[in-house]
PDB file of C-alpha atoms in Angstrom:
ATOM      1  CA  UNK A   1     -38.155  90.342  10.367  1.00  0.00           C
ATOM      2  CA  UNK A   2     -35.333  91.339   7.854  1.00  0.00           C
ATOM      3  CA  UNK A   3     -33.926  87.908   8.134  1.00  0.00           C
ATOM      4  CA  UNK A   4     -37.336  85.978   7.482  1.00  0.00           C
ATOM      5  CA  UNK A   5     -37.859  88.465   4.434  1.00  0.00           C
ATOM      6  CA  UNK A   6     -34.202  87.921   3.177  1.00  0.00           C
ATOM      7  CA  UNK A   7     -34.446  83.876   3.669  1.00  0.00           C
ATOM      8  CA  UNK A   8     -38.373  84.024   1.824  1.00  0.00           C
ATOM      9  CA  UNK A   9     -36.568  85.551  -0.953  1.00  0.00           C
ATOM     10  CA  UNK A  10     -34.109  83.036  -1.313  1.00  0.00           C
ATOM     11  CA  UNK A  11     -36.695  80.642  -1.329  1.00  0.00           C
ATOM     12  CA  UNK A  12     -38.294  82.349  -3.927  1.00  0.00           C
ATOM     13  CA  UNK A  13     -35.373  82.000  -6.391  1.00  0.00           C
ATOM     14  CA  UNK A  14     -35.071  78.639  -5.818  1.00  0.00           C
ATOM     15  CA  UNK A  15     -34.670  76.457  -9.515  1.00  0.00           C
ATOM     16  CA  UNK A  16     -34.661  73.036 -10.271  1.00  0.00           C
ATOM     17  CA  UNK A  17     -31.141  71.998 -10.869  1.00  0.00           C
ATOM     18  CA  UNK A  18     -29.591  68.888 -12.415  1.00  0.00           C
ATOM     19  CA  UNK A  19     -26.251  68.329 -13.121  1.00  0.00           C
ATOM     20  CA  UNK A  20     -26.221  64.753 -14.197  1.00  0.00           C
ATOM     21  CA  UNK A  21     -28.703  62.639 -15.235  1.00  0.00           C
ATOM     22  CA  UNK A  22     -26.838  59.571 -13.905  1.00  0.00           C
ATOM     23  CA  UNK A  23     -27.692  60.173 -10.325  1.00  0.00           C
ATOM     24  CA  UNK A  24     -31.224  59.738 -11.424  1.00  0.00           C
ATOM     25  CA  UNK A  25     -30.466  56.723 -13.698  1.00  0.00           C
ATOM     26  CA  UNK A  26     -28.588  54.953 -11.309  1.00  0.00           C
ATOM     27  CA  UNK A  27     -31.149  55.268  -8.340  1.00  0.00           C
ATOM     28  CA  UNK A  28     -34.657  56.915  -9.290  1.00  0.00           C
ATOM     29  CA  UNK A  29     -35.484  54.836 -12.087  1.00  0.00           C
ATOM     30  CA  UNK A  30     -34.123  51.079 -10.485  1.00  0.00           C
ATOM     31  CA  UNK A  31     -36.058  52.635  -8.103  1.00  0.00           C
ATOM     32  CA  UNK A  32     -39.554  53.148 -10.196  1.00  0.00           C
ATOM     33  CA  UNK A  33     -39.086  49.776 -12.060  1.00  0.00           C
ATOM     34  CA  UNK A  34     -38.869  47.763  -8.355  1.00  0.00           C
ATOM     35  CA  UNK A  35     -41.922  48.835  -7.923  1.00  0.00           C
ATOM     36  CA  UNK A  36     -43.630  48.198 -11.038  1.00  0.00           C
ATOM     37  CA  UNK A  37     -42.293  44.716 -11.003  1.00  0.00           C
ATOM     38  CA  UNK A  38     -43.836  44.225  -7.571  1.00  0.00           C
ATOM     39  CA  UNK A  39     -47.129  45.622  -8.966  1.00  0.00           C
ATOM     40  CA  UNK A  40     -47.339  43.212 -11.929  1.00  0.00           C
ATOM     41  CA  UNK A  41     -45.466  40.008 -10.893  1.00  0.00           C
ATOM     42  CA  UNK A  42     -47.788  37.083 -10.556  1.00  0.00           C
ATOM     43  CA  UNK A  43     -46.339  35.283  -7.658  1.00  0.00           C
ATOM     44  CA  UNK A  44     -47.913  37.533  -4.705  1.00  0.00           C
ATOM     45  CA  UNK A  45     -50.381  40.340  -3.789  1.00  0.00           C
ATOM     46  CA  UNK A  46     -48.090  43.424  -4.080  1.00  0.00           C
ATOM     47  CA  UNK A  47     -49.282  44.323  -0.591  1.00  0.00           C
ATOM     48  CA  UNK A  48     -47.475  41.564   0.673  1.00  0.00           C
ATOM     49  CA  UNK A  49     -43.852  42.589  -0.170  1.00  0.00           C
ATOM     50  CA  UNK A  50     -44.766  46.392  -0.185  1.00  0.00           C
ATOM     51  CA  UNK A  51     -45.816  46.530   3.624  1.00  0.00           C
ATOM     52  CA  UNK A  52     -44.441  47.297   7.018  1.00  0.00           C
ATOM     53  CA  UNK A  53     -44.426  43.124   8.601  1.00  0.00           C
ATOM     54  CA  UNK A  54     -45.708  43.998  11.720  1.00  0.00           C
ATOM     55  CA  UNK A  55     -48.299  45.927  10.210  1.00  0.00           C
ATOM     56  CA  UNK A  56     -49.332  43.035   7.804  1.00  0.00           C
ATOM     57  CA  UNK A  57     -48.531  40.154  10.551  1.00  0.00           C
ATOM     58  CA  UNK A  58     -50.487  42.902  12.924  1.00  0.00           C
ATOM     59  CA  UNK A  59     -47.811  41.760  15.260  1.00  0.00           C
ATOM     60  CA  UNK A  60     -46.752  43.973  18.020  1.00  0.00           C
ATOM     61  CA  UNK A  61     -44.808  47.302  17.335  1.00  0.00           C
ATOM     62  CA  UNK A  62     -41.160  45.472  19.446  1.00  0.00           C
ATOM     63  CA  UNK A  63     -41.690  42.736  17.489  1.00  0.00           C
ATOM     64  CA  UNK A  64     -38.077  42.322  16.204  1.00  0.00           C
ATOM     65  CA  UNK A  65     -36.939  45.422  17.386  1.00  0.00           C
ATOM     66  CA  UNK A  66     -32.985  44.811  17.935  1.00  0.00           C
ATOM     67  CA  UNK A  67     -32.742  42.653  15.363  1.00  0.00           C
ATOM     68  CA  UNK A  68     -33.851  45.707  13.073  1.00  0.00           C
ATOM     69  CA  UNK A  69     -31.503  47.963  14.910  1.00  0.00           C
ATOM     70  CA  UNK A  70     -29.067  45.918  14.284  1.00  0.00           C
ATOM     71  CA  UNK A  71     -29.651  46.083  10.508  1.00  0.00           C
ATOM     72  CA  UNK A  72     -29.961  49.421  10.590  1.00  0.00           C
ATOM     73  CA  UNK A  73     -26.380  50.411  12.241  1.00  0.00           C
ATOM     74  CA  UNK A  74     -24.621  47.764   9.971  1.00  0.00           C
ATOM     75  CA  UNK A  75     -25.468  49.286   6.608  1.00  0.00           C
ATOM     76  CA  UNK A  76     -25.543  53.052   8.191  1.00  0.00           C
ATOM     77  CA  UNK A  77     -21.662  51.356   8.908  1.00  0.00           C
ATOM     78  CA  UNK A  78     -21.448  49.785   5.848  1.00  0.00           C
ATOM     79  CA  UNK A  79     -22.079  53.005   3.893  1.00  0.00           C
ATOM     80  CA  UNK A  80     -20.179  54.964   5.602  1.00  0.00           C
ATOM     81  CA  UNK A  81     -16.950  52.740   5.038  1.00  0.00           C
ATOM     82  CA  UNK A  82     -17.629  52.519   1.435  1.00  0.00           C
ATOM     83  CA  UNK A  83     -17.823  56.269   0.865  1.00  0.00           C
ATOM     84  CA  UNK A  84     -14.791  56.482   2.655  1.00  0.00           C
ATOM     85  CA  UNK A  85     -13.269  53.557   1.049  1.00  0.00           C
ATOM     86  CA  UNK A  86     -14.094  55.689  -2.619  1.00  0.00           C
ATOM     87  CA  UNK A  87     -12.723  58.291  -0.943  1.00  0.00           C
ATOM     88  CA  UNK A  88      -9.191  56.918   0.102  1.00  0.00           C
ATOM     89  CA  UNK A  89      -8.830  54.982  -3.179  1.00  0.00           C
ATOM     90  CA  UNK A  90      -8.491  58.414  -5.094  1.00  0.00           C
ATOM     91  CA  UNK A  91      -5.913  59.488  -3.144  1.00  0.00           C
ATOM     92  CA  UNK A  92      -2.447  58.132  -4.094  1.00  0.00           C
ATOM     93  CA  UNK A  93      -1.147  58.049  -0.280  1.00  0.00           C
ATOM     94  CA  UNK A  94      -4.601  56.703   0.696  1.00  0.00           C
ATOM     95  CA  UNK A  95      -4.982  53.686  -1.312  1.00  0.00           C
ATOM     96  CA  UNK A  96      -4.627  50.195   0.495  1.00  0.00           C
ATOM     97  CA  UNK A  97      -6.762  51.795   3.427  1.00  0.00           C
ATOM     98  CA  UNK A  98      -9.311  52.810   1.158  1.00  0.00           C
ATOM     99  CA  UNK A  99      -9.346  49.342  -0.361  1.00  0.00           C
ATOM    100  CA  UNK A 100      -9.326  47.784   3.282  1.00  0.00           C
ATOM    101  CA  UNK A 101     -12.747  49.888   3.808  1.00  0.00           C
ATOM    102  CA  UNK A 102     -14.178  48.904   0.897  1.00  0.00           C
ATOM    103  CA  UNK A 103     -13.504  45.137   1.506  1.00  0.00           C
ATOM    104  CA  UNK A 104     -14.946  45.701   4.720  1.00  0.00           C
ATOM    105  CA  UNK A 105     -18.170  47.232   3.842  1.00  0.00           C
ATOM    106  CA  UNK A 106     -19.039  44.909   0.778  1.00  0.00           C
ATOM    107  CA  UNK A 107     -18.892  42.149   4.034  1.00  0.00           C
ATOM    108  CA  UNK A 108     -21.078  44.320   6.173  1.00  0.00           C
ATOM    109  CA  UNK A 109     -23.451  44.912   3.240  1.00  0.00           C
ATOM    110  CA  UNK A 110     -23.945  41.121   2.426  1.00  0.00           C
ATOM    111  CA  UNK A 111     -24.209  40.203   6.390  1.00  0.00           C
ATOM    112  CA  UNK A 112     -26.757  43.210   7.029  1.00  0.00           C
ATOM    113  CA  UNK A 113     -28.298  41.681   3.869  1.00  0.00           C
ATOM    114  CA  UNK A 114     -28.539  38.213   4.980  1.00  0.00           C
ATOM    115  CA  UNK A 115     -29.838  39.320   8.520  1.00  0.00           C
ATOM    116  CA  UNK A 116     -32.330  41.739   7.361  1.00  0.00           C
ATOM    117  CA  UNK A 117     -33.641  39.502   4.847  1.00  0.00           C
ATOM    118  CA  UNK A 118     -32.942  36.002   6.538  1.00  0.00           C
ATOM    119  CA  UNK A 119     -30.352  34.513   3.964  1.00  0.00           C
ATOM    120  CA  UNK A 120     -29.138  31.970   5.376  1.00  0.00           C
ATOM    121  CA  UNK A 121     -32.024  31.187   7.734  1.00  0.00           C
ATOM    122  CA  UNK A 122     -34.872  30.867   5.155  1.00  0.00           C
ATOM    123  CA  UNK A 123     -33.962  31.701   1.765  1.00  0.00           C
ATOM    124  CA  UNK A 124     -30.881  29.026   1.063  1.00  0.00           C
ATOM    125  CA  UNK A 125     -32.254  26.296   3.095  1.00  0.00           C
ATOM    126  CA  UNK A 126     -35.416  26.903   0.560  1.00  0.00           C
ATOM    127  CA  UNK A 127     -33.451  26.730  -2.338  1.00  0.00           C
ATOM    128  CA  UNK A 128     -31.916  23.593  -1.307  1.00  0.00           C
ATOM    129  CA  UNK A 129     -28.573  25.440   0.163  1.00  0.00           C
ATOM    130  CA  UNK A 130     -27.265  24.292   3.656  1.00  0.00           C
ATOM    131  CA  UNK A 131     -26.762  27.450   5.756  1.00  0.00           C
ATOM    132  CA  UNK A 132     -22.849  26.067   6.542  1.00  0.00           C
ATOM    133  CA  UNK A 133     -22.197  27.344   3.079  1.00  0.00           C
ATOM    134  CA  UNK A 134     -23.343  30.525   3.712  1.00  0.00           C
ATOM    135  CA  UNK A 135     -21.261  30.850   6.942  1.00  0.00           C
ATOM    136  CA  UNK A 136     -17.923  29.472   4.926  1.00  0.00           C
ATOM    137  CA  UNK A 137     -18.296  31.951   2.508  1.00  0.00           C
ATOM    138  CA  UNK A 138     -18.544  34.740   5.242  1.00  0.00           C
ATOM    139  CA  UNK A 139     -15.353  32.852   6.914  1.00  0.00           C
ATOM    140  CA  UNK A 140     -13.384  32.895   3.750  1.00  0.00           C
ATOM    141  CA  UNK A 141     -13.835  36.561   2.729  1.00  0.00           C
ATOM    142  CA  UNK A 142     -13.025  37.571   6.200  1.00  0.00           C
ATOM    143  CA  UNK A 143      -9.807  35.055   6.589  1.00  0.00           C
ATOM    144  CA  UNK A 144      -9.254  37.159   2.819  1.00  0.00           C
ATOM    145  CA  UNK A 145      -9.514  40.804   4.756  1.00  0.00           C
ATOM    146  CA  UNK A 146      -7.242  39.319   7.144  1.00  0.00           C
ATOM    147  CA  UNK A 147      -4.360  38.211   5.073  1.00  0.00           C
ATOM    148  CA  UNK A 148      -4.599  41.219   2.393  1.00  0.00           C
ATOM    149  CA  UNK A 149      -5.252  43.769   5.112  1.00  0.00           C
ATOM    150  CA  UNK A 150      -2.519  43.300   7.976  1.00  0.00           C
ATOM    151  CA  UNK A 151      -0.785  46.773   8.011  1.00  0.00           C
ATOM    152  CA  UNK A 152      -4.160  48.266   8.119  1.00  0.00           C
ATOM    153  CA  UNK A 153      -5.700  46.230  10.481  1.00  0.00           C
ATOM    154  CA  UNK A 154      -2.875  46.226  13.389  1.00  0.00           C
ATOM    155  CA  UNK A 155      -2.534  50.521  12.389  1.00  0.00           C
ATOM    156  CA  UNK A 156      -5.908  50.731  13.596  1.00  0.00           C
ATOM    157  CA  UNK A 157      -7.671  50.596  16.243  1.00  0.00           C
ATOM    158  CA  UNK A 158      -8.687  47.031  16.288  1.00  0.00           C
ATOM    159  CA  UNK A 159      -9.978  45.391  19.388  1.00  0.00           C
ATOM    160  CA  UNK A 160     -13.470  46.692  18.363  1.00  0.00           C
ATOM    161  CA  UNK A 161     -13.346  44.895  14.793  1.00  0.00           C
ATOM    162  CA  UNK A 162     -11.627  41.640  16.792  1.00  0.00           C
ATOM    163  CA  UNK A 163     -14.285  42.084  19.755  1.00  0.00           C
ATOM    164  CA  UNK A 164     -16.912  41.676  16.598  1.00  0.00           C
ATOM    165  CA  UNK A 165     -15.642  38.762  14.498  1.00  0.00           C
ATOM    166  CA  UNK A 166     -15.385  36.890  17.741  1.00  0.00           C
ATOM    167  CA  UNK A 167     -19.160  37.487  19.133  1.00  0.00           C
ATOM    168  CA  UNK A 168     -20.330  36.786  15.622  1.00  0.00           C
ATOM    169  CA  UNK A 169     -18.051  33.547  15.807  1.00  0.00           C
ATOM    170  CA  UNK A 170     -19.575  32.611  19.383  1.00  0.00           C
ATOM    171  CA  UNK A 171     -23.316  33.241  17.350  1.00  0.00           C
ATOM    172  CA  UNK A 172     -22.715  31.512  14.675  1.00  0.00           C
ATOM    173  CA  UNK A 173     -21.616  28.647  17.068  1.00  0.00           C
ATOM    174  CA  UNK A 174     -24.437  29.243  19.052  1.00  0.00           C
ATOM    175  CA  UNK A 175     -26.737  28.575  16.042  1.00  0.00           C
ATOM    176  CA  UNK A 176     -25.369  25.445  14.708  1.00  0.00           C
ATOM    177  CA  UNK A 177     -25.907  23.343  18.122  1.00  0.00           C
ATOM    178  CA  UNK A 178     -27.529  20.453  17.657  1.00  0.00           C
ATOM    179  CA  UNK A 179     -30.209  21.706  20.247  1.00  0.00           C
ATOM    180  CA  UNK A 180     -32.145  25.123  21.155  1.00  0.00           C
ATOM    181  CA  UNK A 181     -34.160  27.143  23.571  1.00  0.00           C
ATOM    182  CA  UNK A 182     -35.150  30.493  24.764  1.00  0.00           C
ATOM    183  CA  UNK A 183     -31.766  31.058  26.523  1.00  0.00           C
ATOM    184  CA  UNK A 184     -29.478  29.951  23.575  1.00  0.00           C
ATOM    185  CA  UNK A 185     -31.893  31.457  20.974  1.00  0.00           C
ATOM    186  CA  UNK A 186     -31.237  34.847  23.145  1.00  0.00           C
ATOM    187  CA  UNK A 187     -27.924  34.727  23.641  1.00  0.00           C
ATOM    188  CA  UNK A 188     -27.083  33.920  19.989  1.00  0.00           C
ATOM    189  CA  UNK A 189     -28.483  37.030  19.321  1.00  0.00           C
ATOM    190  CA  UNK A 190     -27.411  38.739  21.939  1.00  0.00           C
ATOM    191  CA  UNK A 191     -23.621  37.853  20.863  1.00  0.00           C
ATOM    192  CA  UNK A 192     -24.674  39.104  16.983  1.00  0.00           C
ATOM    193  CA  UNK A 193     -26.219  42.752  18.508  1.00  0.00           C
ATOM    194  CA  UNK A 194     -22.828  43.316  20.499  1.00  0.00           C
ATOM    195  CA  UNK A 195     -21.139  42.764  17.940  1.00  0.00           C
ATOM    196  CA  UNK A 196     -22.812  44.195  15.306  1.00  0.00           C
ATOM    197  CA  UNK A 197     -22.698  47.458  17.575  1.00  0.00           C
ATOM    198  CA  UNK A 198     -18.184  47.255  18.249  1.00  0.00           C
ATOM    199  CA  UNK A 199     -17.761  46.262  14.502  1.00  0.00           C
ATOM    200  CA  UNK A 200     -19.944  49.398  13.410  1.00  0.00           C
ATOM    201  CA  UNK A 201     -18.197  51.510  15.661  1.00  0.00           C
ATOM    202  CA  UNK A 202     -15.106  49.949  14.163  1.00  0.00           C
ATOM    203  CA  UNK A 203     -15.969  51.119  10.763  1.00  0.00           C
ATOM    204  CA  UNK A 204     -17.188  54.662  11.444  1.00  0.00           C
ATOM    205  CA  UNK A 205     -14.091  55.283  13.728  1.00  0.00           C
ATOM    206  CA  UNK A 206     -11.778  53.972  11.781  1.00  0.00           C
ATOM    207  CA  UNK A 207     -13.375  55.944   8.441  1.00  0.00           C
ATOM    208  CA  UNK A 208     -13.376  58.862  10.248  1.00  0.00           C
ATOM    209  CA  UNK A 209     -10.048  59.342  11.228  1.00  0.00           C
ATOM    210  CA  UNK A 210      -8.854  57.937   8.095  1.00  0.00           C
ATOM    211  CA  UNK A 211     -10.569  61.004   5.858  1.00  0.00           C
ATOM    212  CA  UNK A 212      -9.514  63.046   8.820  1.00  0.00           C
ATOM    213  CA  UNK A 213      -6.094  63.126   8.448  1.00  0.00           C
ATOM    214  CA  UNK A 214      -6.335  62.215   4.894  1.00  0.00           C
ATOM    215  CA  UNK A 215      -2.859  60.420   4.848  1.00  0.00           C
ATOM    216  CA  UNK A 216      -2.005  56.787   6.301  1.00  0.00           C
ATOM    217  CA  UNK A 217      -2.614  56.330   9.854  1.00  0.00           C
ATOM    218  CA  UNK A 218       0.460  54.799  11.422  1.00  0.00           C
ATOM    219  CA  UNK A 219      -0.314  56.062  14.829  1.00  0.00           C
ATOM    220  CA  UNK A 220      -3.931  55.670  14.876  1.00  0.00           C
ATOM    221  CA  UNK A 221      -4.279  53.731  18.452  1.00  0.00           C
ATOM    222  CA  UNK A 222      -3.165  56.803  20.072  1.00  0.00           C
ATOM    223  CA  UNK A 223      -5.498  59.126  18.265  1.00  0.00           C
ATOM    224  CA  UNK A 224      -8.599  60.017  20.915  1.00  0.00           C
TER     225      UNK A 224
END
């Protein structure tokens, strides 16, 4: 009972803190003024772009399901690399990895960004953008990663972030055939889930042991 009392106590003396201002500023309020735009734009009934789709499409509760984890994992990834990216980049030994992360998770952001909100499926073919554009963009920054990155890339662990470039090269391949079905429609995203799942594990891994060791990693392949 001494504990509970002690820990009630604490609670007691619990204040409002704040520190900075611009943590609010820079999240809270873009936050408060999203939604107030939603509430008085013209275009649509705010209900429609504040509400969960399935609920509003009443479709069934798996309706997209892995194509929602998926979204989920790469900007959980994605955040994770760019913290880590900040991180390394502040540390004078640490500084090419750190950039390396960063590259990496500014990709994952736009692709979790493009799948969540159907970029290149809907949005550019709507504003009169061919989705090949979209995917050459993708291809360039990546062949950019590539070429800057090198040392970082073969001092990691890479098959993961190779085993995910090439299933989202067999999807993207998959997509652009002339023809469709159930089968290729599943395996396209099938390929895109896989490796959406060894590329995140790529970048939390590879963050990880990075701010682990808080130095280079030259030997990284035979860390555990």
């Amino acid at each position: 009972m001494g504990v509970i009392a002690e820990k009630i106590h604490d609670i007691g003396r619990l204040r409002i803190k704040i520190r900075s201002y611009r943590p609010i500023a820079f999240s809270v309020v873009p936050a408060i003024l999203l939604c107030l735009f939603v509430k008085f734009q013209p275009w649509v009934s705010p209900w429609v772009m504040m509400a969960d789709p399935i609920v509003y499409l009443k479709g069934e509760v798996y309706t997209g399901a892995i194509s929602s984890l998926g979204a989920i994992m790469w900007m959980c990834a994605a955040s994770i690399a760019l913290f880590a990216g900040v991180v390394l980049v502040r540390m004078q030994n640490s500084t090419e990895y750190g950039k390396f992360l960063l590259h990496l998770g500014i990709l994952t952001v736009a692709l979790s960004f493009d799948d969540f909100f159907l970029i290149h499926d809907v949005i550019a073919p709507y504003l009169g953008i061919d989705e090949k554009i979209i995917y050459a963009l993708y291809a360039l920054f990546s062949v950019f990663i590539f070429l800057r990155f090198p040392r970082e890339i073969l001092t990691t662990d890479n098959f993961l972030l190779l085993l995910g470039f090439f299933l989202f090269g067999a999807s993207i391949f998959l997509d652009v055939l002339p023809f469709s079905g159930p089968t290729v429609g599943f395996l396209e995203d099938a390929c895109k889930f896989v490796g959406i799942v060894a590329w995140s594990t790529y970048l939390v891994r590879a963050s990880w042991m990075t701010l682990s060791q808080n130095k280079p990693i030259l030997k990284y392949g035979k860390e555990s």
